[in-house]
One Martini backbone bead per residue (centre of mass of N, CA, C, O) as a GRO file, in nm:
protein
  382
    1MET     BB    1   7.168   3.843   0.113
    2GLN     BB    2   7.488   3.770   0.121
    3ARG     BB    3   7.753   3.682   0.247
    4SER     BB    4   8.053   3.754   0.306
    5LEU     BB    5   8.358   3.750   0.092
    6ASP     BB    6   8.685   3.603   0.078
    7LEU     BB    7   8.945   3.630  -0.177
    8TYR     BB    8   9.241   3.417  -0.224
    9GLN     BB    9   9.456   3.422  -0.497
   10VAL     BB   10   9.649   3.333  -0.741
   11PRO     BB   11   9.824   3.552  -0.935
   12CYS     BB   12   9.964   3.294  -1.101
   13VAL     BB   13   9.819   3.097  -1.366
   14ARG     BB   14   9.930   2.813  -1.547
   15VAL     BB   15   9.797   2.664  -1.855
   16GLY     BB   16   9.945   2.372  -1.992
   17ALA     BB   17  10.144   2.220  -2.195
   18GLY     BB   18  10.472   2.287  -2.053
   19VAL     BB   19  10.461   2.500  -1.800
   20LEU     BB   20  10.680   2.409  -1.607
   21MET     BB   21  10.928   2.581  -1.728
   22GLN     BB   22  10.815   2.868  -1.636
   23CYS     BB   23  10.910   2.859  -1.343
   24ALA     BB   24  11.202   2.949  -1.385
   25THR     BB   25  11.142   3.234  -1.493
   26ASP     BB   26  10.974   3.331  -1.250
   27CYS     BB   27  11.187   3.290  -1.035
   28ALA     BB   28  11.406   3.479  -1.153
   29ALA     BB   29  11.220   3.743  -1.155
   30THR     BB   30  11.238   3.769  -0.828
   31GLY     BB   31  11.564   3.720  -0.757
   32ALA     BB   32  11.638   3.444  -0.723
   33ARG     BB   33  11.916   3.205  -0.629
   34ARG     BB   34  11.763   2.977  -0.440
   35ALA     BB   35  11.583   2.667  -0.489
   36LEU     BB   36  11.334   2.472  -0.340
   37ILE     BB   37  11.255   2.129  -0.409
   38LEU     BB   38  10.956   1.972  -0.323
   39THR     BB   39  10.934   1.613  -0.318
   40SER     BB   40  10.924   1.286  -0.461
   41THR     BB   41  11.059   0.996  -0.556
   42PRO     BB   42  10.878   0.917  -0.814
   43ILE     BB   43  10.941   1.244  -0.928
   44ALA     BB   44  11.249   1.322  -0.952
   45GLN     BB   45  11.278   1.366  -1.261
   46LEU     BB   46  11.111   1.624  -1.272
   47ALA     BB   47  11.298   1.784  -1.086
   48GLU     BB   48  11.543   1.772  -1.277
   49ARG     BB   49  11.417   1.931  -1.506
   50LEU     BB   50  11.370   2.188  -1.342
   51ALA     BB   51  11.662   2.228  -1.250
   52GLY     BB   52  11.775   2.282  -1.531
   53ALA     BB   53  11.606   2.539  -1.583
   54LEU     BB   54  11.713   2.699  -1.342
   55ARG     BB   55  12.008   2.712  -1.424
   56GLU     BB   56  11.956   2.861  -1.695
   57ALA     BB   57  11.821   3.109  -1.514
   58GLY     BB   58  12.023   3.142  -1.248
   59VAL     BB   59  11.924   2.902  -1.052
   60GLU     BB   60  11.975   2.726  -0.763
   61PRO     BB   61  11.912   2.398  -0.696
   62VAL     BB   62  11.715   2.222  -0.435
   63ILE     BB   63  11.664   1.882  -0.361
   64HIS     BB   64  11.369   1.736  -0.185
   65ALA     BB   65  11.292   1.372  -0.201
   66GLU     BB   66  11.096   1.299   0.099
   67VAL     BB   67  10.773   1.332   0.028
   68ASP     BB   68  10.622   1.051   0.133
   69GLY     BB   69  10.321   1.046   0.154
   70GLU     BB   70  10.185   1.138   0.427
   71PRO     BB   71  10.244   1.411   0.601
   72THR     BB   72  10.466   1.507   0.863
   73ARG     BB   73  10.633   1.655   1.109
   74ARG     BB   74  10.903   1.535   1.020
   75ASP     BB   75  10.897   1.632   0.731
   76LEU     BB   76  10.893   1.932   0.804
   77ALA     BB   77  11.156   1.944   0.967
   78ASN     BB   78  11.344   1.848   0.741
   79ALA     BB   79  11.275   2.073   0.534
   80LEU     BB   80  11.355   2.313   0.712
   81ALA     BB   81  11.653   2.232   0.738
   82VAL     BB   82  11.723   2.249   0.440
   83ALA     BB   83  11.648   2.546   0.399
   84ALA     BB   84  11.847   2.660   0.608
   85ASN     BB   85  12.118   2.525   0.506
   86SER     BB   86  12.071   2.643   0.195
   87GLN     BB   87  11.961   2.934   0.172
   88VAL     BB   88  11.686   2.989   0.061
   89ASP     BB   89  11.449   3.210  -0.162
   90PHE     BB   90  11.272   2.960  -0.271
   91VAL     BB   91  10.960   2.771  -0.322
   92ILE     BB   92  10.884   2.429  -0.442
   93GLY     BB   93  10.594   2.241  -0.520
   94LEU     BB   94  10.626   1.893  -0.634
   95GLY     BB   95  10.312   1.728  -0.667
   96GLY     BB   96  10.121   1.652  -0.438
   97GLY     BB   97   9.978   1.749  -0.151
   98SER     BB   98  10.220   1.684   0.024
   99ALA     BB   99  10.440   1.860  -0.110
  100MET     BB  100  10.278   2.127  -0.110
  101ASP     BB  101  10.223   2.152   0.195
  102VAL     BB  102  10.516   2.159   0.285
  103ALA     BB  103  10.599   2.402   0.115
  104LYS     BB  104  10.406   2.606   0.249
  105LEU     BB  105  10.529   2.575   0.539
  106VAL     BB  106  10.818   2.649   0.470
  107ALA     BB  107  10.761   2.932   0.357
  108ALA     BB  108  10.629   3.030   0.629
  109LEU     BB  109  10.867   2.926   0.853
  110HIS     BB  110  11.101   3.057   0.737
  111GLY     BB  111  11.256   3.244   0.985
  112SER     BB  112  11.071   3.175   1.215
  113ALA     BB  113  10.953   3.180   1.560
  114HIS     BB  114  10.756   2.972   1.474
  115ASP     BB  115  10.546   2.693   1.497
  116PHE     BB  116  10.312   2.470   1.417
  117ASP     BB  117  10.137   2.493   1.680
  118GLU     BB  118  10.096   2.815   1.646
  119ILE     BB  119   9.939   2.780   1.343
  120ALA     BB  120   9.733   2.587   1.407
  121GLY     BB  121   9.453   2.669   1.224
  122ASN     BB  122   9.276   2.978   1.211
  123ALA     BB  123   9.451   3.263   1.135
  124LEU     BB  124   9.762   3.228   1.274
  125LEU     BB  125   9.894   3.297   1.012
  126LEU     BB  126  10.063   3.626   0.929
  127THR     BB  127  10.300   3.505   0.742
  128ARG     BB  128  10.571   3.492   0.488
  129GLY     BB  129  10.904   3.423   0.404
  130LEU     BB  130  10.852   3.294   0.106
  131PRO     BB  131  10.831   3.231  -0.201
  132LEU     BB  132  10.570   3.050  -0.408
  133ALA     BB  133  10.540   2.730  -0.576
  134CYS     BB  134  10.291   2.520  -0.750
  135ILE     BB  135  10.301   2.162  -0.876
  136PRO     BB  136  10.090   1.943  -1.000
  137THR     BB  137  10.074   1.561  -1.038
  138THR     BB  138   9.783   1.574  -0.941
  139ALA     BB  139   9.406   1.530  -0.928
  140GLY     BB  140   9.276   1.664  -0.610
  141THR     BB  141   9.356   1.890  -0.387
  142GLY     BB  142   9.430   2.193  -0.486
  143SER     BB  143   9.687   2.317  -0.330
  144GLU     BB  144   9.782   2.542  -0.545
  145VAL     BB  145   9.514   2.737  -0.422
  146THR     BB  146   9.524   2.707  -0.122
  147PRO     BB  147   9.496   2.807   0.243
  148ILE     BB  148   9.608   2.501   0.290
  149ALA     BB  149   9.762   2.277   0.543
  150VAL     BB  150   9.836   1.922   0.591
  151ILE     BB  151   9.927   1.726   0.879
  152GLU     BB  152  10.070   1.477   1.075
  153ASP     BB  153  10.018   1.381   1.408
  154GLU     BB  154  10.167   1.118   1.543
  155GLU     BB  155  10.084   1.134   1.843
  156ALA     BB  156   9.766   1.196   1.786
  157GLU     BB  157   9.659   1.055   1.527
  158LEU     BB  158   9.626   1.339   1.353
  159LYS     BB  159   9.515   1.571   1.150
  160LYS     BB  160   9.649   1.901   1.073
  161GLY     BB  161   9.556   2.245   1.017
  162VAL     BB  162   9.632   2.523   0.805
  163VAL     BB  163   9.474   2.852   0.792
  164SER     BB  164   9.582   3.085   0.532
  165ARG     BB  165   9.645   3.337   0.308
  166HIS     BB  166   9.970   3.285   0.326
  167LEU     BB  167   9.946   2.997   0.158
  168VAL     BB  168   9.912   3.127  -0.101
  169PRO     BB  169  10.044   3.115  -0.385
  170ASP     BB  170  10.216   3.286  -0.647
  171PHE     BB  171  10.233   3.008  -0.811
  172ALA     BB  172  10.075   2.813  -1.082
  173TYR     BB  173  10.086   2.476  -1.247
  174LEU     BB  174   9.894   2.333  -1.525
  175ASP     BB  175  10.027   2.016  -1.625
  176ALA     BB  176   9.910   1.736  -1.775
  177GLN     BB  177  10.176   1.577  -1.834
  178LEU     BB  178  10.237   1.520  -1.518
  179THR     BB  179   9.975   1.307  -1.485
  180CYS     BB  180  10.025   1.048  -1.675
  181SER     BB  181  10.201   0.873  -1.448
  182MET     BB  182   9.971   0.797  -1.291
  183PRO     BB  183   9.835   0.573  -1.127
  184ARG     BB  184   9.530   0.450  -1.116
  185GLY     BB  185   9.484   0.471  -0.806
  186VAL     BB  186   9.559   0.773  -0.790
  187THR     BB  187   9.359   0.883  -0.992
  188ALA     BB  188   9.110   0.789  -0.836
  189SER     BB  189   9.153   0.907  -0.546
  190THR     BB  190   9.202   1.205  -0.631
  191GLY     BB  191   8.939   1.245  -0.789
  192LEU     BB  192   8.752   1.189  -0.538
  193ASP     BB  193   8.861   1.418  -0.373
  194ALA     BB  194   8.768   1.646  -0.560
  195LEU     BB  195   8.470   1.572  -0.547
  196THR     BB  196   8.441   1.624  -0.242
  197HIS     BB  197   8.509   1.920  -0.244
  198CYS     BB  198   8.272   2.011  -0.424
  199ILE     BB  199   8.035   1.893  -0.262
  200GLU     BB  200   8.103   2.027   0.019
  201ALA     BB  201   8.090   2.323  -0.090
  202TYR     BB  202   7.791   2.311  -0.187
  203ALA     BB  203   7.705   2.132   0.070
  204ASN     BB  204   7.685   2.410   0.277
  205ARG     BB  205   7.644   2.637   0.528
  206HIS     BB  206   7.863   2.842   0.347
  207SER     BB  207   7.752   2.891   0.090
  208HIS     BB  208   7.811   3.030  -0.252
  209PRO     BB  209   7.746   3.132  -0.567
  210LEU     BB  210   8.040   3.160  -0.663
  211VAL     BB  211   8.129   2.873  -0.565
  212ASP     BB  212   7.914   2.697  -0.700
  213CYS     BB  213   8.025   2.714  -0.987
  214TRP     BB  214   8.286   2.558  -0.933
  215ALA     BB  215   8.167   2.299  -0.810
  216LEU     BB  216   7.980   2.205  -1.046
  217GLU     BB  217   8.202   2.194  -1.261
  218GLY     BB  218   8.379   1.989  -1.120
  219ILE     BB  219   8.175   1.760  -1.114
  220ARG     BB  220   8.129   1.740  -1.419
  221LEU     BB  221   8.426   1.679  -1.501
  222ILE     BB  222   8.461   1.419  -1.336
  223ALA     BB  223   8.222   1.253  -1.447
  224ALA     BB  224   8.343   1.276  -1.755
  225ASN     BB  225   8.681   1.187  -1.684
  226LEU     BB  226   8.781   0.970  -1.479
  227GLU     BB  227   8.757   0.702  -1.631
  228ARG     BB  228   8.934   0.787  -1.872
  229ALA     BB  229   9.194   0.844  -1.706
  230CYS     BB  230   9.218   0.547  -1.609
  231GLU     BB  231   9.204   0.397  -1.895
  232GLN     BB  232   9.360   0.669  -2.040
  233PRO     BB  233   9.649   0.807  -1.937
  234ASP     BB  234   9.719   0.975  -2.227
  235ASP     BB  235   9.469   1.160  -2.199
  236LEU     BB  236   9.492   1.496  -2.203
  237ALA     BB  237   9.200   1.593  -2.184
  238ALA     BB  238   9.128   1.439  -1.925
  239ARG     BB  239   9.361   1.541  -1.752
  240GLU     BB  240   9.292   1.844  -1.770
  241ALA     BB  241   9.007   1.826  -1.656
  242MET     BB  242   9.098   1.717  -1.378
  243LEU     BB  243   9.286   1.953  -1.306
  244ILE     BB  244   9.067   2.170  -1.315
  245ALA     BB  245   8.878   2.042  -1.107
  246SER     BB  246   9.078   2.049  -0.875
  247HIS     BB  247   9.115   2.357  -0.879
  248LEU     BB  248   8.820   2.428  -0.824
  249GLY     BB  249   8.810   2.284  -0.553
  250GLY     BB  250   9.031   2.460  -0.426
  251MET     BB  251   8.876   2.735  -0.456
  252CYS     BB  252   8.654   2.644  -0.239
  253LEU     BB  253   8.821   2.617   0.036
  254GLY     BB  254   8.863   2.901   0.139
  255PRO     BB  255   8.558   3.029   0.151
  256VAL     BB  256   8.432   2.731   0.261
  257ASN     BB  257   8.498   2.434   0.250
  258THR     BB  258   8.459   2.160   0.426
  259ALA     BB  259   8.332   1.873   0.612
  260ALA     BB  260   8.240   1.571   0.740
  261VAL     BB  261   8.407   1.393   0.560
  262HIS     BB  262   8.684   1.506   0.645
  263ALA     BB  263   8.658   1.475   0.949
  264LEU     BB  264   8.617   1.155   0.931
  265ALA     BB  265   8.889   1.100   0.766
  266TYR     BB  266   9.125   1.176   0.954
  267PRO     BB  267   9.151   0.911   1.132
  268LEU     BB  268   9.230   0.726   0.891
  269GLY     BB  269   9.503   0.869   0.845
  270GLY     BB  270   9.630   0.893   1.134
  271GLU     BB  271   9.592   0.578   1.228
  272PHE     BB  272   9.577   0.404   0.926
  273HIS     BB  273   9.693   0.536   0.659
  274ILE     BB  274   9.479   0.637   0.471
  275ALA     BB  275   9.411   0.756   0.193
  276HIS     BB  276   9.245   1.041   0.149
  277GLY     BB  277   9.067   0.970  -0.101
  278VAL     BB  278   8.961   0.702   0.006
  279ALA     BB  279   8.826   0.805   0.263
  280ASN     BB  280   8.630   0.999   0.125
  281SER     BB  281   8.486   0.804  -0.077
  282LEU     BB  282   8.376   0.610   0.144
  283LEU     BB  283   8.207   0.838   0.315
  284LEU     BB  284   8.030   1.012   0.126
  285PRO     BB  285   7.757   0.851   0.099
  286HIS     BB  286   7.691   0.852   0.411
  287VAL     BB  287   7.682   1.159   0.451
  288ILE     BB  288   7.463   1.221   0.248
  289ARG     BB  289   7.240   1.056   0.378
  290PHE     BB  290   7.245   1.224   0.637
  291ASN     BB  291   7.201   1.516   0.502
  292ALA     BB  292   6.948   1.480   0.301
  293GLN     BB  293   6.723   1.518   0.518
  294HIS     BB  294   6.806   1.854   0.509
  295GLU     BB  295   6.951   1.873   0.183
  296ALA     BB  296   6.821   1.773  -0.095
  297GLY     BB  297   6.851   1.997  -0.312
  298ARG     BB  298   7.161   2.006  -0.333
  299TYR     BB  299   7.197   1.697  -0.401
  300ALA     BB  300   7.033   1.711  -0.660
  301ALA     BB  301   7.233   1.898  -0.809
  302VAL     BB  302   7.468   1.705  -0.793
  303ALA     BB  303   7.338   1.480  -0.958
  304THR     BB  304   7.314   1.641  -1.220
  305ALA     BB  305   7.625   1.689  -1.249
  306LEU     BB  306   7.669   1.366  -1.266
  307GLY     BB  307   7.411   1.282  -1.482
  308VAL     BB  308   7.142   1.286  -1.354
  309ILE     BB  309   6.811   1.246  -1.409
  310PRO     BB  310   6.557   1.413  -1.318
  311GLY     BB  311   6.250   1.318  -1.114
  312GLY     BB  312   6.132   1.559  -0.894
  313ASP     BB  313   6.269   1.430  -0.635
  314PRO     BB  314   6.506   1.537  -0.432
  315HIS     BB  315   6.568   1.281  -0.263
  316GLY     BB  316   6.578   1.084  -0.498
  317ASP     BB  317   6.804   1.232  -0.650
  318ALA     BB  318   7.014   1.216  -0.427
  319MET     BB  319   7.024   0.901  -0.424
  320ALA     BB  320   7.114   0.879  -0.719
  321GLY     BB  321   7.383   1.019  -0.666
  322VAL     BB  322   7.496   0.810  -0.475
  323ALA     BB  323   7.489   0.577  -0.677
  324GLU     BB  324   7.690   0.713  -0.874
  325ILE     BB  325   7.929   0.730  -0.681
  326GLU     BB  326   7.945   0.423  -0.632
  327ARG     BB  327   7.990   0.348  -0.926
  328LEU     BB  328   8.247   0.513  -0.973
  329SER     BB  329   8.421   0.384  -0.755
  330ALA     BB  330   8.403   0.095  -0.870
  331ALA     BB  331   8.510   0.156  -1.162
  332VAL     BB  332   8.805   0.265  -1.028
  333GLY     BB  333   8.874   0.074  -0.764
  334ILE     BB  334   8.737   0.154  -0.486
  335ASP     BB  335   8.697   0.115  -0.176
  336ARG     BB  336   8.373   0.078   0.027
  337ARG     BB  337   8.499  -0.039   0.302
  338LEU     BB  338   8.645  -0.052   0.605
  339SER     BB  339   8.701  -0.361   0.605
  340ASP     BB  340   8.884  -0.352   0.345
  341LEU     BB  341   9.108  -0.183   0.543
  342GLY     BB  342   9.112  -0.327   0.840
  343ILE     BB  343   8.855  -0.215   0.991
  344GLY     BB  344   8.705  -0.236   1.298
  345ALA     BB  345   8.456  -0.192   1.534
  346ASN     BB  346   8.654  -0.123   1.779
  347ALA     BB  347   8.758   0.159   1.633
  348LEU     BB  348   8.513   0.361   1.613
  349PRO     BB  349   8.493   0.528   1.880
  350LYS     BB  350   8.769   0.668   1.850
  351MET     BB  351   8.709   0.800   1.578
  352ALA     BB  352   8.465   0.969   1.668
  353ALA     BB  353   8.616   1.135   1.878
  354ALA     BB  354   8.829   1.253   1.682
  355ALA     BB  355   8.635   1.395   1.482
  356MET     BB  356   8.524   1.610   1.693
  357SER     BB  357   8.796   1.792   1.676
  358VAL     BB  358   8.693   1.893   1.372
  359GLN     BB  359   8.526   2.180   1.387
  360ARG     BB  360   8.617   2.349   1.136
  361LEU     BB  361   8.429   2.143   0.958
  362LEU     BB  362   8.164   2.066   1.107
  363LYS     BB  363   8.042   2.363   1.094
  364ASN     BB  364   7.973   2.324   0.772
  365ASN     BB  365   7.759   2.133   0.802
  366PRO     BB  366   7.424   2.101   0.730
  367ARG     BB  367   7.447   1.892   0.972
  368THR     BB  368   7.459   1.807   1.277
  369VAL     BB  369   7.739   1.641   1.448
  370SER     BB  370   7.765   1.385   1.648
  371GLU     BB  371   7.919   1.128   1.794
  372ALA     BB  372   7.688   0.932   1.730
  373ASP     BB  373   7.676   0.998   1.430
  374ALA     BB  374   7.964   0.921   1.357
  375LEU     BB  375   7.936   0.627   1.440
  376ALA     BB  376   7.703   0.557   1.244
  377ILE     BB  377   7.863   0.616   0.986
  378TYR     BB  378   8.083   0.409   1.031
  379GLU     BB  379   7.893   0.165   1.050
  380ALA     BB  380   7.782   0.198   0.758
  381ALA     BB  381   8.091   0.167   0.637
  382LEU     BB  382   8.177  -0.132   0.741
   0.00000   0.00000   0.00000
């Protein structure tokens, strides 16, 4: 018998080129009169397109295009102030994981007596104030389907997450046309972030057969399409495959979630402001090597999904999968060493201590990770 599993999914997911504009119709159908579009400066033009469709549907748009980079508590506070001052009754997150995560928290906290500190953690958010739509313009976080939102606590120099079924959006739109303008570096880092989601959900202490199907298909799609999406940015088939893979990875995060790679990546984002996907892809091979001593069979299956021909030895196959991940990272131009990012050995003990505070993810890892283990993994990645 498998463990019990709770699934909280987006009620309406629209997939296909051009579905962005259907968001306006869906928003109006809820009876909304004023919608807040949370986005970032580089894609403000997309927000203007959506704003035009909202006006035609009878909904007044309010654009807040200031969620640039990894989101912080300050970003959340500013967005909440805009929502309150504008008296919005619908929230739309348009962009990468940063914009969508802030949108999810704004929708949850608008009009609430609670603040971020009171809901940070697992299942502490018990309601949501406003209806919510999420529209990804990158293919990595899968935030448009997850019950998770992560922001940086500037003072603690650490990312903190909120996990609650009330963060799952009401609507999600997977429009591959929106991802074609992603720079190569963003395509690469977000794609490897999605790969990490799928691998960590599959090789996980709380894995489940239903989630395994999503994770393995996500790995297969990324292995087959990431390089093509980087080399041929207008290839809609590759872009849609990556967007679907990202979505599948996101579907894994609610019922299973990630593990040690993400826990160890958090200090890189919080203290050194390393892009989330870059941090994950850099640490992934080293965490797999650490875990594979106890979970070779699962990582051998990951290797097969990556396109590695099985050799019959699970540990050998797992290591071949690691080699393929490293090859893929190099092929799409992602840094592979902490030292390449300006991180020195003297920073590692503090990072290891900080990573140990992310127990909500470390508890999922197939192998127990001590602070000494975390330090050793960082040293291997240096």
